[in-house]
Short mmCIF file of C-alpha atoms in Angstrom, two decimals:
data_model
loop_
_atom_site.label_atom_id
_atom_site.label_comp_id
_atom_site.label_asym_id
_atom_site.label_seq_id
_atom_site.Cartn_x
_atom_site.Cartn_y
_atom_site.Cartn_z
CA MET A 1 -20.49 -1.24 0.42
CA ARG A 2 -23.64 0.58 -0.55
CA LEU A 3 -26.92 -1.04 -1.46
CA LEU A 4 -26.49 0.02 -5.09
CA THR A 5 -23.57 -2.39 -5.22
CA HIS A 6 -25.38 -5.00 -3.15
CA ASN A 7 -28.15 -4.91 -5.75
CA MET A 8 -25.61 -5.70 -8.49
CA LEU A 9 -23.81 -8.48 -6.66
CA SER A 10 -24.57 -12.22 -6.80
CA SER A 11 -22.94 -15.25 -5.25
CA ASN A 12 -20.26 -16.31 -7.72
CA ILE A 13 -19.70 -19.86 -6.46
CA LYS A 14 -19.56 -22.45 -9.22
CA GLY A 15 -22.83 -24.30 -9.65
CA VAL A 16 -24.95 -21.79 -7.75
CA THR A 17 -28.01 -20.91 -9.82
CA SER A 18 -29.89 -18.50 -7.56
CA GLY A 19 -27.12 -16.49 -5.98
CA PHE A 20 -29.15 -13.30 -5.70
CA PRO A 21 -29.79 -11.43 -3.51
CA LEU A 22 -27.04 -12.00 -1.00
CA ARG A 23 -28.38 -11.87 2.55
CA LEU A 24 -26.88 -9.23 4.80
CA GLU A 25 -25.24 -9.93 8.11
CA VAL A 26 -24.93 -6.49 9.67
CA GLU A 27 -22.40 -5.57 12.34
CA LYS A 28 -21.86 -1.91 11.58
CA VAL A 29 -23.62 0.57 9.32
CA VAL A 30 -22.39 4.05 8.52
CA GLU A 31 -24.27 6.81 6.75
CA LYS A 32 -22.55 9.25 4.44
CA GLN A 33 -24.42 12.10 2.86
CA VAL A 34 -24.52 12.14 -0.94
CA ASP A 35 -25.82 14.95 -3.16
CA PHE A 36 -29.28 14.17 -4.45
CA ASN A 37 -29.53 13.55 -8.19
CA ALA A 38 -32.98 12.69 -9.53
CA ASP A 39 -31.67 11.76 -13.00
CA PHE A 40 -29.51 9.02 -11.60
CA LEU A 41 -32.37 7.62 -9.54
CA ASN A 42 -34.80 7.72 -12.44
CA ASN A 43 -32.26 5.96 -14.60
CA MET A 44 -31.43 3.27 -12.02
CA PHE A 45 -34.98 2.62 -10.86
CA VAL A 46 -35.80 0.10 -13.62
CA LYS A 47 -32.52 -1.73 -13.05
CA ILE A 48 -32.94 -2.19 -9.32
CA GLU A 49 -34.47 -5.36 -7.88
CA TRP A 50 -36.83 -3.62 -5.52
CA LYS A 51 -37.45 -6.39 -3.02
CA ALA A 52 -33.71 -6.97 -2.61
CA LEU A 53 -33.24 -3.26 -1.89
CA VAL A 54 -36.13 -3.14 0.59
CA ASP A 55 -34.93 -6.24 2.47
CA ALA A 56 -31.32 -5.06 2.55
CA SER A 57 -32.23 -1.56 3.74
CA ARG A 58 -34.38 -3.06 6.51
CA ALA A 59 -31.51 -5.32 7.55
CA MET A 60 -29.46 -2.11 7.83
CA GLY A 61 -32.10 -0.53 10.07
CA TYR A 62 -33.84 1.68 7.48
CA ALA A 63 -37.53 0.79 7.21
CA ASP A 64 -38.96 3.68 5.16
CA LEU A 65 -38.99 2.09 1.70
CA PRO A 66 -42.43 0.91 0.53
CA ASP A 67 -42.87 -2.80 -0.27
CA GLN A 68 -44.42 -2.11 -3.63
CA THR A 69 -43.56 0.48 -6.22
CA GLU A 70 -45.01 1.81 -9.41
CA PRO A 71 -43.41 4.12 -11.96
CA SER A 72 -45.63 7.05 -10.93
CA MET A 73 -43.78 7.13 -7.60
CA LEU A 74 -40.82 8.61 -9.44
CA ASP A 75 -42.77 11.87 -9.60
CA SER A 76 -42.72 12.07 -5.81
CA ASP A 77 -39.77 13.86 -4.25
CA GLU A 78 -40.49 12.18 -0.96
CA PHE A 79 -40.18 8.73 -2.55
CA LEU A 80 -37.01 9.68 -4.47
CA LYS A 81 -35.35 10.92 -1.29
CA LYS A 82 -36.00 7.63 0.47
CA PHE A 83 -34.79 5.69 -2.57
CA HIS A 84 -31.68 7.91 -2.68
CA HIS A 85 -30.95 7.36 0.99
CA ALA A 86 -31.33 3.57 0.83
CA LEU A 87 -29.40 3.18 -2.42
CA LEU A 88 -26.50 5.59 -1.93
CA GLU A 89 -26.13 6.77 1.66
CA LEU A 90 -26.18 3.59 3.72
CA HIS A 91 -22.87 1.74 3.88
CA LEU A 92 -22.39 -1.74 5.24
CA GLU A 93 -19.08 -1.09 6.98
CA GLU A 94 -18.63 -4.40 8.84
CA GLY A 95 -20.55 -7.62 8.39
CA ALA A 96 -21.00 -10.24 5.71
CA LEU A 97 -22.90 -11.24 2.60
CA ILE A 98 -24.47 -14.69 2.73
CA CYS A 99 -25.05 -16.79 -0.39
CA PRO A 100 -28.79 -17.57 -0.40
CA GLU A 101 -28.23 -21.02 -1.87
CA THR A 102 -25.19 -22.38 -0.03
CA GLY A 103 -24.97 -20.21 3.08
CA ARG A 104 -21.35 -19.35 2.19
CA ARG A 105 -20.27 -16.21 4.01
CA PHE A 106 -18.46 -13.42 2.14
CA PRO A 107 -16.95 -11.07 4.73
CA VAL A 108 -17.28 -7.29 4.50
CA ASN A 109 -14.47 -5.42 6.25
CA LYS A 110 -13.95 -1.67 6.21
CA GLY A 111 -16.82 -1.44 3.75
CA ILE A 112 -15.26 -3.83 1.22
CA PRO A 113 -16.85 -7.19 0.38
CA ASN A 114 -14.43 -10.00 -0.30
CA MET A 115 -15.87 -12.17 -3.07
CA LEU A 116 -12.68 -14.19 -3.65
CA LEU A 117 -13.44 -17.89 -3.92
CA HIS A 118 -11.57 -20.91 -2.63
CA GLU A 119 -10.12 -23.22 -5.26
CA ASP A 120 -12.92 -25.76 -4.89
CA GLU A 121 -15.58 -23.09 -5.44
CA VAL A 122 -14.33 -21.76 -8.78
CA MET B 1 -8.47 25.40 -16.40
CA SER B 2 -6.45 22.34 -15.68
CA SER B 3 -8.41 19.37 -14.48
CA ARG B 4 -7.84 17.83 -11.09
CA ILE B 5 -6.39 14.35 -10.91
CA ALA B 6 -5.13 12.30 -7.98
CA GLN B 7 -2.05 13.67 -6.24
CA ILE B 8 0.82 11.27 -5.84
CA ARG B 9 1.51 12.43 -2.27
CA LEU B 10 -2.04 11.44 -1.32
CA VAL B 11 -1.90 8.01 -2.97
CA SER B 12 -1.72 5.36 -0.29
CA SER B 13 0.69 2.43 -0.56
CA HIS B 14 1.52 -1.05 0.64
CA PRO B 15 4.48 -3.33 -0.21
CA GLU B 16 2.11 -5.72 -2.03
CA VAL B 17 0.36 -3.02 -4.08
CA TYR B 18 1.51 -1.70 -7.47
CA GLU B 19 2.43 1.97 -7.23
CA PRO B 20 1.37 4.47 -9.91
CA CYS B 21 3.85 4.14 -12.74
CA ASP B 22 4.19 5.06 -16.45
CA ASP B 23 1.26 2.86 -17.43
CA SER B 24 -0.99 4.40 -14.78
CA PHE B 25 0.03 7.89 -15.89
CA ALA B 26 -0.60 7.00 -19.55
CA LEU B 27 -4.11 5.81 -18.68
CA VAL B 28 -4.93 8.94 -16.69
CA ASP B 29 -3.48 11.09 -19.49
CA ALA B 30 -5.73 9.27 -21.95
CA LEU B 31 -8.76 10.00 -19.77
CA LEU B 32 -7.68 13.64 -19.49
CA ALA B 33 -7.22 13.86 -23.26
CA ASP B 34 -10.75 12.51 -23.69
CA ARG B 35 -12.26 14.40 -20.76
CA THR B 36 -14.50 16.68 -22.81
CA ASN B 37 -16.00 13.66 -24.56
CA LEU B 38 -16.38 11.86 -21.24
CA LEU B 39 -18.26 14.79 -19.73
CA GLU B 40 -20.57 15.01 -22.75
CA HIS B 41 -21.07 11.26 -22.54
CA HIS B 42 -22.89 11.68 -19.18
CA PRO B 43 -21.89 8.31 -17.75
CA LYS B 44 -23.97 7.02 -14.85
CA LEU B 45 -21.77 4.12 -13.83
CA CYS B 46 -17.97 4.06 -14.18
CA MET B 47 -15.91 1.04 -13.30
CA GLU B 48 -12.25 0.17 -12.96
CA VAL B 49 -11.07 -3.42 -13.13
CA GLY B 50 -7.82 -3.91 -11.20
CA CYS B 51 -7.68 -0.63 -9.27
CA GLY B 52 -4.27 -1.20 -7.63
CA SER B 53 -3.33 1.91 -5.64
CA GLY B 54 -6.55 3.70 -6.64
CA TYR B 55 -4.69 6.37 -8.62
CA VAL B 56 -6.78 5.91 -11.78
CA ILE B 57 -10.30 5.57 -10.34
CA THR B 58 -9.61 8.51 -7.99
CA SER B 59 -8.42 10.61 -10.92
CA LEU B 60 -11.50 9.66 -12.95
CA ALA B 61 -13.81 10.58 -10.06
CA LEU B 62 -12.06 13.93 -9.64
CA MET B 63 -12.12 14.58 -13.38
CA LEU B 64 -15.79 13.80 -13.97
CA GLY B 65 -17.13 14.89 -10.62
CA GLN B 66 -19.35 12.86 -8.44
CA ASN B 67 -22.68 13.03 -6.83
CA ALA B 68 -24.05 16.31 -8.12
CA LEU B 69 -23.68 14.97 -11.65
CA GLY B 70 -25.08 11.60 -10.66
CA VAL B 71 -22.01 9.55 -11.58
CA GLN B 72 -21.28 6.50 -9.46
CA TYR B 73 -17.98 4.64 -9.37
CA LEU B 74 -17.11 1.03 -8.72
CA ALA B 75 -13.70 -0.61 -8.65
CA THR B 76 -12.45 -4.15 -8.23
CA ASP B 77 -9.12 -5.82 -7.56
CA ILE B 78 -8.17 -9.43 -6.90
CA ASN B 79 -5.59 -8.27 -4.34
CA PRO B 80 -7.17 -7.53 -0.93
CA HIS B 81 -4.35 -5.10 -0.11
CA SER B 82 -5.14 -3.13 -3.27
CA VAL B 83 -8.81 -2.50 -2.54
CA ARG B 84 -7.87 -1.34 0.96
CA VAL B 85 -5.15 0.99 -0.39
CA THR B 86 -7.62 2.25 -3.04
CA SER B 87 -10.17 3.10 -0.36
CA GLU B 88 -7.49 5.12 1.48
CA THR B 89 -6.50 6.92 -1.72
CA LEU B 90 -10.14 7.77 -2.52
CA GLU B 91 -10.74 9.01 0.99
CA ALA B 92 -7.63 11.18 0.98
CA HIS B 93 -9.06 12.92 -2.09
CA GLY B 94 -12.59 13.19 -0.72
CA VAL B 95 -14.21 11.04 -3.41
CA HIS B 96 -16.07 7.75 -3.21
CA ALA B 97 -16.14 4.52 -5.19
CA ASP B 98 -17.67 1.27 -4.06
CA LEU B 99 -14.95 -1.39 -3.89
CA ILE B 100 -15.11 -5.13 -4.24
CA CYS B 101 -12.32 -7.61 -3.80
CA THR B 102 -12.96 -10.04 -6.62
CA ASP B 103 -11.47 -11.64 -9.73
CA ILE B 104 -12.15 -9.14 -12.59
CA ALA B 105 -15.92 -8.72 -12.12
CA SER B 106 -16.88 -12.05 -10.63
CA GLY B 107 -20.25 -11.73 -8.87
CA LEU B 108 -21.25 -8.67 -10.92
CA GLU B 109 -21.72 -10.23 -14.33
CA LYS B 110 -25.37 -11.22 -13.98
CA ARG B 111 -26.90 -8.10 -12.47
CA MET B 112 -24.55 -5.47 -13.86
CA ALA B 113 -24.64 -6.66 -17.47
CA ARG B 114 -25.02 -3.73 -19.87
CA LEU B 115 -24.93 -1.10 -17.12
CA VAL B 116 -21.35 0.20 -17.23
CA ASP B 117 -20.93 3.38 -19.28
CA VAL B 118 -17.18 3.79 -18.79
CA MET B 119 -14.72 1.04 -17.94
CA VAL B 120 -11.02 1.63 -17.38
CA VAL B 121 -8.46 -1.17 -17.21
CA ASN B 122 -4.72 -1.21 -16.72
CA PRO B 123 -4.40 -4.98 -16.94
CA PRO B 124 -1.49 -7.22 -15.94
CA TYR B 125 0.07 -7.09 -19.43
CA VAL B 126 3.68 -8.18 -18.84
CA PRO B 127 4.59 -11.38 -20.72
CA THR B 128 5.48 -14.01 -18.11
CA PRO B 129 5.52 -17.79 -17.79
CA GLU B 130 1.91 -18.96 -17.57
CA ASP B 131 2.32 -20.28 -14.01
CA GLU B 132 2.98 -16.77 -12.73
CA VAL B 133 -0.56 -15.73 -13.60
CA GLY B 134 -2.97 -15.92 -10.71
CA ARG B 135 -0.36 -15.59 -7.97
CA GLN B 136 -1.31 -13.55 -4.98
CA GLY B 137 -0.10 -10.10 -4.03
CA ILE B 138 1.67 -7.65 -6.28
CA ALA B 139 2.37 -10.27 -8.98
CA SER B 140 -1.34 -10.10 -9.87
CA SER B 141 -0.79 -6.51 -11.02
CA TRP B 142 1.67 -7.39 -13.77
CA ALA B 143 1.90 -11.14 -14.54
CA GLY B 144 0.14 -11.52 -17.89
CA GLY B 145 1.18 -14.99 -19.11
CA GLU B 146 1.95 -15.71 -22.76
CA ASN B 147 2.37 -12.43 -24.68
CA GLY B 148 0.86 -10.78 -21.60
CA ARG B 149 -2.53 -11.76 -22.93
CA THR B 150 -3.87 -14.33 -20.47
CA VAL B 151 -5.70 -11.89 -18.21
CA ILE B 152 -6.50 -9.39 -20.99
CA ASP B 153 -8.25 -12.16 -22.94
CA LYS B 154 -10.32 -12.97 -19.86
CA ILE B 155 -11.25 -9.34 -19.32
CA LEU B 156 -12.42 -8.54 -22.88
CA PRO B 157 -15.56 -10.76 -22.98
CA ILE B 158 -16.45 -9.63 -19.45
CA ALA B 159 -16.10 -5.99 -20.48
CA ASP B 160 -18.30 -6.69 -23.51
CA ASN B 161 -20.95 -8.14 -21.18
CA LEU B 162 -20.85 -5.29 -18.68
CA LEU B 163 -20.63 -2.31 -21.04
CA SER B 164 -23.87 -0.49 -21.75
CA ASP B 165 -25.00 0.25 -25.30
CA LYS B 166 -23.11 3.52 -25.10
CA GLY B 167 -20.28 1.98 -23.06
CA TRP B 168 -16.64 2.97 -23.54
CA LEU B 169 -13.62 0.89 -22.55
CA TYR B 170 -10.15 2.37 -22.04
CA MET B 171 -7.39 -0.22 -21.79
CA VAL B 172 -3.62 -0.06 -21.50
CA THR B 173 -1.71 -2.46 -23.74
CA LEU B 174 1.90 -3.21 -24.48
CA THR B 175 3.21 -3.74 -28.03
CA ALA B 176 4.00 -7.35 -27.03
CA ASN B 177 0.27 -7.87 -26.34
CA ASN B 178 -0.41 -7.43 -30.08
CA PRO B 179 -2.85 -4.53 -29.74
CA SER B 180 -3.96 -4.73 -33.37
CA GLN B 181 -5.14 -8.28 -32.78
CA ILE B 182 -6.96 -7.16 -29.62
CA CYS B 183 -8.69 -4.51 -31.74
CA LEU B 184 -9.65 -7.16 -34.27
CA GLN B 185 -11.13 -9.38 -31.55
CA MET B 186 -13.12 -6.46 -30.23
CA ARG B 187 -14.16 -5.55 -33.77
CA GLU B 188 -15.66 -9.01 -34.12
CA ARG B 189 -17.70 -8.18 -31.03
CA GLY B 190 -18.88 -4.97 -32.70
CA TYR B 191 -16.45 -2.44 -31.26
CA ALA B 192 -14.58 0.35 -32.98
CA ALA B 193 -11.20 1.33 -31.53
CA ARG B 194 -8.90 4.32 -31.37
CA ILE B 195 -5.49 4.88 -29.81
CA VAL B 196 -5.88 7.73 -27.34
CA VAL B 197 -2.32 7.78 -26.02
CA GLN B 198 0.82 6.17 -27.31
CA ARG B 199 3.97 6.34 -25.25
CA SER B 200 7.39 4.76 -25.40
CA THR B 201 9.52 4.50 -22.32
CA GLU B 202 12.96 2.98 -22.01
CA GLU B 203 11.41 -0.32 -21.07
CA GLU B 204 8.18 -0.57 -22.99
CA SER B 205 5.90 0.89 -25.61
CA LEU B 206 2.40 1.51 -24.32
CA HIS B 207 -0.90 2.23 -26.02
CA VAL B 208 -4.09 3.30 -24.34
CA ILE B 209 -6.90 2.11 -26.61
CA LYS B 210 -10.48 3.27 -26.40
CA PHE B 211 -13.21 0.89 -27.56
CA TRP B 212 -16.85 1.68 -28.17
CA ARG B 213 -19.78 -0.20 -29.64
CA ASP B 214 -20.35 0.67 -33.27
CA ALA B 215 -23.56 -0.63 -34.82
CA ASP B 216 -22.14 -0.41 -38.35
CA ILE B 217 -19.25 -2.73 -37.62
CA GLN B 218 -21.28 -5.80 -36.78
CA VAL B 219 -23.09 -5.76 -40.10
CA GLU B 220 -19.93 -5.11 -42.03
CA GLU B 221 -17.95 -7.72 -40.12
CA LYS B 222 -20.45 -10.55 -40.67
CA GLU B 223 -19.87 -10.16 -44.39
CA THR B 224 -16.11 -9.86 -44.32
CA VAL B 225 -15.54 -12.74 -41.91
CA LEU B 226 -17.29 -15.03 -44.34
CA MET B 227 -15.56 -13.70 -47.41
CA ASN B 228 -12.10 -12.82 -46.26
CA LYS B 229 -9.97 -15.02 -44.07
CA THR B 230 -6.94 -12.76 -44.11
CA VAL B 231 -8.33 -10.45 -41.50
CA PRO B 232 -5.26 -9.96 -39.30
CA ALA B 233 -3.51 -7.93 -42.01
CA ARG B 234 -6.68 -5.96 -42.45
CA ALA B 235 -6.85 -5.32 -38.73
CA MET B 236 -3.36 -3.86 -38.69
CA GLU B 237 -4.29 -1.65 -41.60
CA TYR B 238 -7.40 -0.64 -39.71
CA LEU B 239 -5.45 0.23 -36.60
CA LEU B 240 -2.93 2.26 -38.56
CA SER B 241 -5.73 4.10 -40.32
CA GLN B 242 -6.85 5.27 -36.90
CA TYR B 243 -3.47 6.77 -36.20
CA PRO B 244 -4.00 10.29 -37.54
CA GLN B 245 -6.74 10.71 -34.94
CA ALA B 246 -4.56 9.59 -32.06
CA SER B 247 -3.03 12.04 -29.67
CA LEU B 248 0.69 11.81 -30.19
CA TRP B 249 3.06 12.64 -27.38
#
């Protein structure tokens, strides 16, 4: 699971009101190179919850994203490359996603989060 | 130049995962038939709900290309075996999609609302007793409840929520699902529809329908819903009027 997907994913347990962002429990991270595409990044920038991306990338061992952003940063290639790396090249291969409200653990195995709920959570 | 799609010999399998079959081929053929439009559409985010073996999402990723064009792919399935098999199929073809094991798009609906530019769905459309819906394993790939509509009717509002303003939905339906009524329901949500592929096999008659948001429809529909209660007949007429545009096989 990449951080693009992490940024789109919330805890889906019934009754949970603030299920985002899911906290990362990291056992194994893999990096896979992805072709750089500035259009995609420019387009996604406004849709990304920045703090969630920064915190998740740090949990994965990547500390180069700035805490604060402003739209003018999109003119900087250096910034875009860091954004690209954090969003698309880091994969949580083994670990878990933790619901920020209930502490429920959603396992991630072979890069795939399992968000299936138990009957009493639906 | 013929376009690349997933190769059957590279599609992974598992006893509890639905193998590519006529419906999967019809959906990929529909995407191929519409490929030029899809490329001009410049989607950023493509999603498959119920990815099964991964044949369709892999084909889509091969067809539209990946990173250089800035297209990202996401696929879900309720069957844990399916997402694993899909990841093997993707890898065997050298393409990537993020995968989530979840019910339709559960967990994605808040943050991914209005972000999906292309959604493809080959839903569990087979009419079955209602209690067969929601069973684990391979049954989740076909058991569709009454008229095969139970899961389809859950997917449609979710698709409406996730699709971007320019979002397109491609969905496989069976005649028994009453596709004209599905089109009418989507029309009430502001979508136009077109049959991209129609195919009859010995066992079933399949349609792949493409839906897209049409600003004119909403205005028009508000008036007609108030004035005219006999809409189902009108919907059928509407669907048939789309027929000349459909690709016939």
